[in-house]
Every structure is written in structure tokens, then in C-alpha cells.
mmCIF file of C-alpha atoms in Angstrom:
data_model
loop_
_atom_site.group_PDB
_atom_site.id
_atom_site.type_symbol
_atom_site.label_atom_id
_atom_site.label_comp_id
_atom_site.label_asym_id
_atom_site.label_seq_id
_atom_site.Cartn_x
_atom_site.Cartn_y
_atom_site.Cartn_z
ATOM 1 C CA UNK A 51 -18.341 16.134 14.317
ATOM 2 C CA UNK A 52 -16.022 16.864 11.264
ATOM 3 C CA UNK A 53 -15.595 20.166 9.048
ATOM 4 C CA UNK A 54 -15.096 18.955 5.701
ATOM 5 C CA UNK A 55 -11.783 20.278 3.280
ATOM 6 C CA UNK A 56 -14.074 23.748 2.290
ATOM 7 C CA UNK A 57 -15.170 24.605 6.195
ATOM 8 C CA UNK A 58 -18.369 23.812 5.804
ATOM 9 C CA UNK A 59 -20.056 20.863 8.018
ATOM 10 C CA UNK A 60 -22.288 18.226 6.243
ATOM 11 C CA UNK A 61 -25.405 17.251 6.776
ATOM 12 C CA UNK A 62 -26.205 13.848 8.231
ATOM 13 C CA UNK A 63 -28.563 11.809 6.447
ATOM 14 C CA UNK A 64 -31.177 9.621 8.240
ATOM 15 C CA UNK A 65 -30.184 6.517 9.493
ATOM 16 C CA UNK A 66 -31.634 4.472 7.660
ATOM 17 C CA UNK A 67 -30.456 6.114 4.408
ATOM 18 C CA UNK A 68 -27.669 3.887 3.084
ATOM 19 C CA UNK A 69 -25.739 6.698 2.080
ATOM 20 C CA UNK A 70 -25.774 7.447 6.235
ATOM 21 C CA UNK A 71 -23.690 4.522 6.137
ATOM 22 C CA UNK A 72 -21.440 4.878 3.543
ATOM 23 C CA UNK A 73 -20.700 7.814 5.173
ATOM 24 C CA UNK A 74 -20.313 7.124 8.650
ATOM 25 C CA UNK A 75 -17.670 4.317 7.353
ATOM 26 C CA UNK A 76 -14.234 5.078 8.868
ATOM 27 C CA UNK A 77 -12.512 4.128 5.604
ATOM 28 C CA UNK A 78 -14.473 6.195 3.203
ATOM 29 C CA UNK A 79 -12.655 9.023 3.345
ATOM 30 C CA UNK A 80 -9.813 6.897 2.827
ATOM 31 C CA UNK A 81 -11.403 4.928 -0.082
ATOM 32 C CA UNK A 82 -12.459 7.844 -2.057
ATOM 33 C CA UNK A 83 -8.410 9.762 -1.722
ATOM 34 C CA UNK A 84 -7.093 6.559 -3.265
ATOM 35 C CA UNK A 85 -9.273 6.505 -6.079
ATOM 36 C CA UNK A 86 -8.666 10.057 -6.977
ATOM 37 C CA UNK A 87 -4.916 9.395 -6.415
ATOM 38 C CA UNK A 88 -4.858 6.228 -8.471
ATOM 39 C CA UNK A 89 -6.368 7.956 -11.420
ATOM 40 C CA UNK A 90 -3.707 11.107 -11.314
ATOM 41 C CA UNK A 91 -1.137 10.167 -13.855
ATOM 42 C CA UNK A 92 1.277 12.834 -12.047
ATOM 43 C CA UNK A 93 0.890 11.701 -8.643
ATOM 44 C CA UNK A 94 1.255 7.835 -9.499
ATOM 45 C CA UNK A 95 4.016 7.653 -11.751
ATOM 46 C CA UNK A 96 6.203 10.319 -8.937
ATOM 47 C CA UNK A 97 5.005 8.042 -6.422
ATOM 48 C CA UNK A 98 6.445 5.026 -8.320
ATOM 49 C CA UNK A 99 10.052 6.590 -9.012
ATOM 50 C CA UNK A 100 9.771 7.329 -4.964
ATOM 51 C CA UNK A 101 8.880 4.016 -4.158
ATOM 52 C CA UNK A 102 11.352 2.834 -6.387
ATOM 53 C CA UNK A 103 14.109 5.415 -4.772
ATOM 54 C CA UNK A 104 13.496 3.932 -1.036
ATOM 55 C CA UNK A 105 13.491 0.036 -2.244
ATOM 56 C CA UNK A 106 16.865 0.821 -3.580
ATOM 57 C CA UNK A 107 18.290 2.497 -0.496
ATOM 58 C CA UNK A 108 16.754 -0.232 1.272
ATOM 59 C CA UNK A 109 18.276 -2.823 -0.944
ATOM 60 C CA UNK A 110 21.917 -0.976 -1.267
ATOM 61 C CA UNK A 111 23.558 -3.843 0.026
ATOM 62 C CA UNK A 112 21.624 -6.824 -2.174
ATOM 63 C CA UNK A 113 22.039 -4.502 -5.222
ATOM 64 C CA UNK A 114 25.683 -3.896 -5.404
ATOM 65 C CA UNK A 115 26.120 -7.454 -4.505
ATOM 66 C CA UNK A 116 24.301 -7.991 -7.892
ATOM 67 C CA UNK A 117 26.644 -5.100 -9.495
ATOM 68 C CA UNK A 118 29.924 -6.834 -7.925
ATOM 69 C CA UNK A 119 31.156 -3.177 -6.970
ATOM 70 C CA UNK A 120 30.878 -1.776 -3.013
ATOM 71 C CA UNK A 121 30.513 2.119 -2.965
ATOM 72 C CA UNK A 122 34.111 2.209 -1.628
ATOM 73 C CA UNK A 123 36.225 -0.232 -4.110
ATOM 74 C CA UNK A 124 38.680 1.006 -6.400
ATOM 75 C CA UNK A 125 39.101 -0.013 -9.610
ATOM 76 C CA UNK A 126 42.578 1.177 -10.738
ATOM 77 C CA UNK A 127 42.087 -0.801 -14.093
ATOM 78 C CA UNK A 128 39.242 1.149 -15.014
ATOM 79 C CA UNK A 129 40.749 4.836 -15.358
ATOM 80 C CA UNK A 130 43.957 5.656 -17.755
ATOM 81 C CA UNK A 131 46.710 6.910 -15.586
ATOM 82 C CA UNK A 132 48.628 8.648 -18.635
ATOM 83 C CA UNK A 133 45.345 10.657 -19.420
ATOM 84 C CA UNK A 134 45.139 12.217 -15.952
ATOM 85 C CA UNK A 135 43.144 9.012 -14.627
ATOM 86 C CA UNK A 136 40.198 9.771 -16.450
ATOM 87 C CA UNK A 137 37.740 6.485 -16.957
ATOM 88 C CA UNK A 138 38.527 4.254 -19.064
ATOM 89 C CA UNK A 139 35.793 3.551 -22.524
ATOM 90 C CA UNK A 140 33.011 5.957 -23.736
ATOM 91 C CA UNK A 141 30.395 7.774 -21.200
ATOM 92 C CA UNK A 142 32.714 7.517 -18.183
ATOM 93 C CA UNK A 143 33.534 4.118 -18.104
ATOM 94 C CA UNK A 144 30.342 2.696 -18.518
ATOM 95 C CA UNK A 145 30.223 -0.755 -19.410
ATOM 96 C CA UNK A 146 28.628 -4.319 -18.094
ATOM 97 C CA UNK A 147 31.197 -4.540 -14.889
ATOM 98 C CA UNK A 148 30.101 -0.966 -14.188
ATOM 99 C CA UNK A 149 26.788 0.587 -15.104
ATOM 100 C CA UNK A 150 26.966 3.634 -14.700
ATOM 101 C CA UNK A 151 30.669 4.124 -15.260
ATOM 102 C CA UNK A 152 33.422 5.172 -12.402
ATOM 103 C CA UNK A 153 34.969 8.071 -10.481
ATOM 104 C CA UNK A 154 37.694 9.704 -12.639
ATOM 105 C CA UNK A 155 40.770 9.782 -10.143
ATOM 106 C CA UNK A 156 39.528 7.079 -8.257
ATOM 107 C CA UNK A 157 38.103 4.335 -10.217
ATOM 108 C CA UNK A 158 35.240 4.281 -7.473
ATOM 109 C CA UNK A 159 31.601 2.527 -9.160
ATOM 110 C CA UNK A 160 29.059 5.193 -9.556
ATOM 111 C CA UNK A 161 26.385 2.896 -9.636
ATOM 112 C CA UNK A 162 27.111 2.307 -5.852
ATOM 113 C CA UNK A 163 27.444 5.190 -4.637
ATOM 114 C CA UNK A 164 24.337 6.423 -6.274
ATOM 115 C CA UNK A 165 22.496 3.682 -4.717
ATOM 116 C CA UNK A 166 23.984 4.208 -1.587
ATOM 117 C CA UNK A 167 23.542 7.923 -1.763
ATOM 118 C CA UNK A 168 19.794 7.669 -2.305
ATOM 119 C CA UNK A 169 20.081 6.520 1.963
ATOM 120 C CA UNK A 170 21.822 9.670 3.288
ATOM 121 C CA UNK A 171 19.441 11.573 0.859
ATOM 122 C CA UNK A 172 16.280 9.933 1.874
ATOM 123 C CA UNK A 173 17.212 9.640 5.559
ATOM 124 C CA UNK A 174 18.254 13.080 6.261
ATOM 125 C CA UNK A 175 15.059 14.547 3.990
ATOM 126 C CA UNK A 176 12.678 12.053 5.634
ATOM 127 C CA UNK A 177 13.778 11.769 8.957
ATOM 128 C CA UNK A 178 13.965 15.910 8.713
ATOM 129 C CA UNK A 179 10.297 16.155 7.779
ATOM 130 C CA UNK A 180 9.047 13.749 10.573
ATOM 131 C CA UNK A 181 10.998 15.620 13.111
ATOM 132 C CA UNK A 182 9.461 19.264 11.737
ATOM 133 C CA UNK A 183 5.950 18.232 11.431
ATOM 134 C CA UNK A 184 5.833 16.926 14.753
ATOM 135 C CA UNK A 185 7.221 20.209 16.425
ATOM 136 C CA UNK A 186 5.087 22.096 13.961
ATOM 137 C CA UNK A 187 1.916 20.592 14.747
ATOM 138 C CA UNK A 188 2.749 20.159 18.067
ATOM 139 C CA UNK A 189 3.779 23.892 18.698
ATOM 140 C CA UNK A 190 1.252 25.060 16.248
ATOM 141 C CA UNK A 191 -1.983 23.639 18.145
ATOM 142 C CA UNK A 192 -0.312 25.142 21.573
ATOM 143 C CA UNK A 193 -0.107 28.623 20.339
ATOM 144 C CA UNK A 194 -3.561 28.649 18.736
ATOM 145 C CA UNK A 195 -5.289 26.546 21.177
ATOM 146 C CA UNK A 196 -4.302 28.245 24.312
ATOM 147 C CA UNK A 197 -3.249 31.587 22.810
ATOM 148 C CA UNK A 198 -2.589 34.258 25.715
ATOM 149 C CA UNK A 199 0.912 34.325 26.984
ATOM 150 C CA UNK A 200 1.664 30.546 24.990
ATOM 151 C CA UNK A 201 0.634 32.112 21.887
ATOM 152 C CA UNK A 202 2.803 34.820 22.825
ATOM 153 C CA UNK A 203 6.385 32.913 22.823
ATOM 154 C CA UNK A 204 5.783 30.624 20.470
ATOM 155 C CA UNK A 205 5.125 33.283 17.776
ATOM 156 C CA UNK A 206 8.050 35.499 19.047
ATOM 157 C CA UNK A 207 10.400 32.112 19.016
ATOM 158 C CA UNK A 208 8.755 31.522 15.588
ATOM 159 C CA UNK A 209 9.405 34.948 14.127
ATOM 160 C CA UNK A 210 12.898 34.850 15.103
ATOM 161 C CA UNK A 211 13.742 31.474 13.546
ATOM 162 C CA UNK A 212 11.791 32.431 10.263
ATOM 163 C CA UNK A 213 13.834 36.067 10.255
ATOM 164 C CA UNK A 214 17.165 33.779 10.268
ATOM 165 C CA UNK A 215 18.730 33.219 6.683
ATOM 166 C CA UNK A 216 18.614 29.751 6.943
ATOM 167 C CA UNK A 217 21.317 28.521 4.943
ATOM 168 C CA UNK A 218 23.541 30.538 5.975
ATOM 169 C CA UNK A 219 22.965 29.953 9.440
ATOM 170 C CA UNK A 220 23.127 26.034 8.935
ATOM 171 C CA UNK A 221 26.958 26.208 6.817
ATOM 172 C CA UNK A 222 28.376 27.984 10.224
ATOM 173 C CA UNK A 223 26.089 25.773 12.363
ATOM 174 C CA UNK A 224 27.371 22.430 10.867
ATOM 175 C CA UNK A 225 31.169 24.060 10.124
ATOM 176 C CA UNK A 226 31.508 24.205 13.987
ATOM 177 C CA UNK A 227 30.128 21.122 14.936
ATOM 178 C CA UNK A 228 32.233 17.837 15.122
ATOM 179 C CA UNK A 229 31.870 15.457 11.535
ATOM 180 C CA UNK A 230 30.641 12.237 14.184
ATOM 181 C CA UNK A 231 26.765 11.409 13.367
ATOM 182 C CA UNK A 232 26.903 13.992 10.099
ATOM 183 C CA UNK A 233 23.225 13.150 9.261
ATOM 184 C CA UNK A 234 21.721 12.842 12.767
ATOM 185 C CA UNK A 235 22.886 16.650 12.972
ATOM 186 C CA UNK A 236 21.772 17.563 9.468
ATOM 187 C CA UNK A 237 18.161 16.319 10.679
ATOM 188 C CA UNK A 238 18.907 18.826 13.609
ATOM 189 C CA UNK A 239 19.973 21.393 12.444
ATOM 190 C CA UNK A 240 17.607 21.432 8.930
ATOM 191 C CA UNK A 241 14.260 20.723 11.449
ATOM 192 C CA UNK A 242 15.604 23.297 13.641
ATOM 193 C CA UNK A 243 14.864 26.183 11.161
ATOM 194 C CA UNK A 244 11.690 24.493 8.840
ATOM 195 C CA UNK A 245 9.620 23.777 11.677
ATOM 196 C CA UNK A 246 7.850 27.264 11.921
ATOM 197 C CA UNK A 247 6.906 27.229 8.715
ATOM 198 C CA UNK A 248 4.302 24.541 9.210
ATOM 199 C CA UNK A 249 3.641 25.554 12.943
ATOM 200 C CA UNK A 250 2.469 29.150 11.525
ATOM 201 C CA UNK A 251 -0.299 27.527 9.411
ATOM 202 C CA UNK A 252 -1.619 25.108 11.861
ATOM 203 C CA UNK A 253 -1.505 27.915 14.375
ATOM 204 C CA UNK A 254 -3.672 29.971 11.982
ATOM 205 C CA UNK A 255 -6.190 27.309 11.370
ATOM 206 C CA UNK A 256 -6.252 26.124 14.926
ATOM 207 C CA UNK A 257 -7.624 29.677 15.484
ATOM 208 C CA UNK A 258 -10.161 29.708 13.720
ATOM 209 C CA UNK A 259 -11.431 25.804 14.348
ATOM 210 C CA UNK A 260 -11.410 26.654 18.055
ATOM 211 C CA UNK A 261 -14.008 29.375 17.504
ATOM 212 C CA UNK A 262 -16.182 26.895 15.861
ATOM 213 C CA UNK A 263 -19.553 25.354 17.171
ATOM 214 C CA UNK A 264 -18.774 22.073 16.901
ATOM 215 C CA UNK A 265 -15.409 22.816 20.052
ATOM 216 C CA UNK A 266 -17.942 25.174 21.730
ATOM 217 C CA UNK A 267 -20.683 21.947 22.221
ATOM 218 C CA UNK A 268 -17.422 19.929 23.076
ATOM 219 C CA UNK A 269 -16.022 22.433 25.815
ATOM 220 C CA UNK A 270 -19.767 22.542 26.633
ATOM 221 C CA UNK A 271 -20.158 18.680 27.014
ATOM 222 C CA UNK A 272 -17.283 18.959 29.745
ATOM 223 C CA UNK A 273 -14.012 17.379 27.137
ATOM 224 C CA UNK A 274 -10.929 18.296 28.475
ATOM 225 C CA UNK A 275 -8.390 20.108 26.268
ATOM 226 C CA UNK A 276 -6.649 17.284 25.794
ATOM 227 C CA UNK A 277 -9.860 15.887 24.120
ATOM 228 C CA UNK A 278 -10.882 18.797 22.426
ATOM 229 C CA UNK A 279 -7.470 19.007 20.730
ATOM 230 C CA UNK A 280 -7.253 15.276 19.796
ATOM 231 C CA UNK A 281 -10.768 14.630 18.775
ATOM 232 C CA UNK A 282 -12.212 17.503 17.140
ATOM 233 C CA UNK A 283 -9.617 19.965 15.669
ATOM 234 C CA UNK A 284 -6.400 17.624 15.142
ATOM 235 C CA UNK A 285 -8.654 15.412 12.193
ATOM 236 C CA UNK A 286 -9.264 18.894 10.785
ATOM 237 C CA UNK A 287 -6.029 19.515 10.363
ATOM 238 C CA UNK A 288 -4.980 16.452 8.705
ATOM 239 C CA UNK A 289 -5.133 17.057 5.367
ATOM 240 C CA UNK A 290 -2.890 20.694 5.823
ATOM 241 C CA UNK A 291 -0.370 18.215 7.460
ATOM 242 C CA UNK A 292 -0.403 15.577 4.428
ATOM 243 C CA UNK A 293 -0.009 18.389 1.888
ATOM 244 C CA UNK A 294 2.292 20.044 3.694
ATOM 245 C CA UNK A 295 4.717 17.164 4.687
ATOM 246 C CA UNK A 296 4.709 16.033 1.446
ATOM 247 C CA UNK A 297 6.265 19.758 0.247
ATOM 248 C CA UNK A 298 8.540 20.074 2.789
ATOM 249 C CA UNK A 299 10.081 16.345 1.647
ATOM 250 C CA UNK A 300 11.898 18.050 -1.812
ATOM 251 C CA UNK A 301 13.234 20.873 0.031
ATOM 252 C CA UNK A 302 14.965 19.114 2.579
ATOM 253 C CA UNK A 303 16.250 16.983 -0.364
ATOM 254 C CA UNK A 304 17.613 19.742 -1.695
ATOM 255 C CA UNK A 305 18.969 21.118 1.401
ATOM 256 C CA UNK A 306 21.060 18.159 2.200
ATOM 257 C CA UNK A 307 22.599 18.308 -1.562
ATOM 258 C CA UNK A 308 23.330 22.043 -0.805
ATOM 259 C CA UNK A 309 24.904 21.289 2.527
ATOM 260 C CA UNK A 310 26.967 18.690 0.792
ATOM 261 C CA UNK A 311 28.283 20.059 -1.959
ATOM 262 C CA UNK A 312 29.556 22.871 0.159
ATOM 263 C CA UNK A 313 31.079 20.578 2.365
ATOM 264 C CA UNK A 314 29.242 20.842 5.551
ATOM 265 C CA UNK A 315 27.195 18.020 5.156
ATOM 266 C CA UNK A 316 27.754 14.486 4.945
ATOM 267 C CA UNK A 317 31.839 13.753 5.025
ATOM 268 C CA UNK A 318 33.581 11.754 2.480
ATOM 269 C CA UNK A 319 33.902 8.672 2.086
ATOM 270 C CA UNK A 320 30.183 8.303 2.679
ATOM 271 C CA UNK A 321 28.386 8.761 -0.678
ATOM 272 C CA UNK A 322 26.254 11.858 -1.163
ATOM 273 C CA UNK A 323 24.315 13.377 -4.582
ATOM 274 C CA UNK A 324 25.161 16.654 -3.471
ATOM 275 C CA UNK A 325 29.012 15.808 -2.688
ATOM 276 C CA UNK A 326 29.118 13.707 -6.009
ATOM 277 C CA UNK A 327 28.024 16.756 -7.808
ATOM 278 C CA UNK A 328 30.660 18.957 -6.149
ATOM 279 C CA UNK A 329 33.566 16.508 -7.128
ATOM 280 C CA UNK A 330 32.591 16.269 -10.251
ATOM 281 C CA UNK A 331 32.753 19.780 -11.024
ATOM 282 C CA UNK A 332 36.671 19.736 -11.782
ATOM 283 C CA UNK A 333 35.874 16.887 -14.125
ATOM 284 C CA UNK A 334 32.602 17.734 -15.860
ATOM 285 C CA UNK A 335 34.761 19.154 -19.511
ATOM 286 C CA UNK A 336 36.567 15.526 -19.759
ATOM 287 C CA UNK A 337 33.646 13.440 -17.766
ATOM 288 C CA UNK A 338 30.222 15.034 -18.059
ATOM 289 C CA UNK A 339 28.325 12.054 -17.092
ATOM 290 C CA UNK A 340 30.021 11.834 -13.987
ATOM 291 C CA UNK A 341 28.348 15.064 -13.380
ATOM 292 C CA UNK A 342 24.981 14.378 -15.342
ATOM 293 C CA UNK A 343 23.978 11.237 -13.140
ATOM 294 C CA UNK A 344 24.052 12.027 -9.785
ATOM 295 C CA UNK A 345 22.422 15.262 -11.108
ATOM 296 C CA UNK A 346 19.723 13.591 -12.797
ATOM 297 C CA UNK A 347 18.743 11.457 -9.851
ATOM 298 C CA UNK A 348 18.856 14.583 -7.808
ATOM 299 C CA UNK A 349 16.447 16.290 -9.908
ATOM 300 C CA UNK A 350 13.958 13.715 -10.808
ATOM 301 C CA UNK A 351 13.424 12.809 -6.992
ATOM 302 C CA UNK A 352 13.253 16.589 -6.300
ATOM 303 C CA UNK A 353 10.767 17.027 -9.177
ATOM 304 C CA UNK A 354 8.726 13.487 -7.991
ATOM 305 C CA UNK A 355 8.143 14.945 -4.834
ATOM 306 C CA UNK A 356 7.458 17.776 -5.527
ATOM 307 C CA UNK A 357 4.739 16.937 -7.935
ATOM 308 C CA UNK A 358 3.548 14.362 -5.158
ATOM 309 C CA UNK A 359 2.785 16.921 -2.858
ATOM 310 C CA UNK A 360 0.938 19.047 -5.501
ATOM 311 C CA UNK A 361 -1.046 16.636 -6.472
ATOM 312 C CA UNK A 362 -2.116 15.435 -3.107
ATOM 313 C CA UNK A 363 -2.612 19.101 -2.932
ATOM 314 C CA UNK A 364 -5.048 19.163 -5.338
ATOM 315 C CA UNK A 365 -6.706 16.180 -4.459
ATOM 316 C CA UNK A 366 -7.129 17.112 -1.011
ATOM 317 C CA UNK A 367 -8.688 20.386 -1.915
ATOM 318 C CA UNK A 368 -10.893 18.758 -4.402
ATOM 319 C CA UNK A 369 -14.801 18.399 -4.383
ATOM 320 C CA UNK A 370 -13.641 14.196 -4.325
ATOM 321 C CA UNK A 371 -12.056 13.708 -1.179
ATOM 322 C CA UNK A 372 -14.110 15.290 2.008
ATOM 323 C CA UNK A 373 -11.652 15.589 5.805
#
């Protein structure tokens, strides 16, 4: 038995109705979220700079094979050493061997290291939201499944992660550790402090799906917990998880730019929006683009994701699309 998005369980047509089996089809649900989705101007042109974000990361390599310029070359002849090595040309240097322009100082291809920062970005935001929804959901049902004395440290462990600043916490957490696997401890350290977040709702809900009749008939029918958890009140909670996975993604973007441009997070050479952004500072009165691009890319992925997961929000909730 399923609760639908607004709580309230559906009636089951007779069996012979054909709507019974249009909605006893598995992929219904499914059907009916991608035509609202397809149809939301938002959510489809956000998902297509996303998509279009990851194929590039994906592709670094082929790409800057295409450009002729690793992330890592110099290009000495591209910067005027008697003007304080600023690029060569109008825009920073941009120009058909480099598209969009080069380092001042260095001579290094933006285009490449923009391409190549889009991996550290995605990785660390991704791989940071897979790790936190898992604990979250995880320690979520646990606490408001069994309640009682599990309910009781997982909240207290909860509260005092969520009474941490975070960021703060994270600068002297990463400025002690050693600079070896840089974004295998960003993932660490960010999931470390955004799991409760999502934990605290699913704990809420799991409440209050536990106490429902649909578990009671289950518990009843001699399920174990394991079954009880699996089968009835974790598809319930799906559509919290989408929406809130998909929020979480921009944040954690964010974070790792933060982290980076203070200098605790990814270490140069390795390209990074956030550490781009931070060396371009000095330069941004004699080179603004070197400061506008990297910042652009930063905030339209930011802003597609974010709108992603609002949308989904929305769609979810919707009278269109039933859990």
C-alpha cells in the first residue's frame, strides 16, 4: 500500500476498470513525473546546462585535445612581460588558439582549466550529496523507526553537528589535515556536517508514517522491520529524498568554491572555480574576464541546480505526479 505526495491513500478501482491498470503499472508514476518535467521550461533547460556541465568534465581530456591547450601548459608568448605579464590581445587573451583567453602571470589556458575544474566541482558536490543522503536516510529511518534510546543519540549527535558553524569548523578541519586526496576529504568533511539536515526530516516523517494503518496491518501480517522499513515507508519517502538531494547539490557546489578560494580546498596546480576566482582577484582591474568566467560558470551551475531542485520540488508536490 502507498500514501500518495498529500498523505492521503487512494482508492483502488475494480479490477477490471482499466484505469486499475494504469494504475497498478510500476512505471506510471514514473511516466507521469517526466511529462510534467519535460513541459517545465525551468527544470529542462537547468537540466540541459547540467548535463552539458558533466559531459564536459567527462570529456576534459577529448576537449582540450580539440583546444590544443592542457590545463597545466604555459604559454609564455601569450602574456606581455613589460606590462607586468598581463595577456596578451583584448578580453584576456582571447583568441582562436585560446578561447577563453589565459592566466595573467602564467600564460596558463582558461578554457582548460575551466573544463577541468567543472570535475573537482562536480565530484566533490556530487560525490558529497550521495555520501549525505545515504547517512541521512539511513540515520533518519533509525531514529524514527525505532525511537526509544536510538532516537535518543541520534538526535543528540544530530543537534550537536547542526549547533557547529559549519564553515568555520571545515577551514580548521581541512587546514590540519595533510593536502594528499584534497577532494576525497572535502567529500568528508562537507558530508560530515550536511548530513543531519536531511536525517531530521526523514526522521520527522518516518514518525508519523510508522503510526499509519497501512505499517500497523504490516507489523500485523508478521513483516519484519527490515520489511516494514523497505517496503512500506522507504517508497514514501522518496520523493522528500529527490527534492532534497537535488538542493543539497548547489550548496555543496558552493561549499567547495568557498573552501577553495580560501585555500583549504583543492591545492594548486589542480584547477578549481573557487581557486580561479581567488587568483584572479589581484588581477580583476587589468583582467576582469579572468575573473568574470570562472565566476559565471560558478553561478549558472549554482543557479541550474538550484532551480532543478525547485522545480522537481514543485512537481513532486503537484496534483500531477502521485508517490
Amino acid at each position: 500500500m502507498t500514501v500518495t505526495s498529500t498523505g492521503i491513500e487512494a482508492e483502488t478501482p475494480a479490477v477490471g476498470d482499466p484505469a486499475h491498470m494504469r494504475e497498478e503499472s510500476p512505471t506510471a508514476p514514473g511516466r507521469r513525473l517526466l511529462r510534467a518535467f519535460a513541459t517545465d521550461v525551468p527544470a529542462v533547460l537547468s537540466t540541459g546546462y547540467i548535463v552539458l556541465m558533466v559531459l564536459a568534465a567527462i570529456l576534459a581530456p577529448l576537449i582540450v585535445a580539440v583546444s590544443g591547450w592542457g590545463p597545466y601548459a604555459f604559454d609564455q608568448s601569450a602574456i606581455d612581460p613589460n606590462m607586468g605579464a598581463i595577456p596578451l590581445g583584448p578580453l584576456g587573451g582571447i583568441s582562436a588558439q585560446h578561447w577563453f583567453g589565459v592566466e595573467p602571470g602564467s600564460g596558463r589556458d582558461i578554457f582548460a582549466r575551466i573544463v577541468y575544474g567543472a570535475r573537482v566541482s562536480l565530484t566533490v558536490a556530487l560525490s558529497a550529496t550521495a555520501l549525505t543522503t545515504l547517512l541521512g536516510v539511513v540515520f533518519g529511518l533509525l531514529a524514527g523507526y525505532f525511537g526509544g534510546f536510538v532516537d535518543t543519540v541520534i538526535s543528540r549527535v544530530m543537534e550537536f553537528l547542526m549547533a557547529f558553524p559549519a564553515l568555520i569548523f571545515m577551514i580548521a578541519i581541512l587546514s590540519a589535515l595533510p593536502a594528499d586526496n584534497r577532494v576525497l576529504l572535502l567529500v568528508l568533511v562537507i558530508s560530515l556536517f550536511g548530513w543531519p539536515y536531511l536525517a531530521r526530516i526523514v526522521r520527522s516523517q518516518t514518525l508519523s508514517l510508522k503510526e499509519r494503518e497501512f505499517v500497523e496491518s504490516a507489523k500485523a501480517s508478521g513483516a519484519s522491520h527490515a520489511q516494514i522499513i523497505f517496503r512500506e515507508i522507504l517508497p514514501n519517502l522518496q520523493s522528500t529524498i529527490i527534492v532534497m538531494a537535488t538542493l543539497a547539490v548547489p550548496g555543496y557546489v558552493g561549499t567547495e568554491a568557498g573552501l577553495s578560494f580560501l585555500g583549504v580546498g583543492v591545492v594548486p596546480p589542480t584547477p578549481s572555480w573557487g581557486q580561479m576566482i581567488a587568483a584572479a582577484a589581484p588581477w580583476y582591474a587589468v583582467d576582469p574576464m579572468y575573473f568574470i568566467i570562472p565566476g559565471v560558470f560558478l553561478f549558472l551551475l549554482v543557479l541550474s541546480f538550484t532551480t532543478l531542485g525547485d522545480r522537481v520540488r514543485v512537481i513532486v508536490g503537484s496534483g500531477e505526479v502521485r508517490a
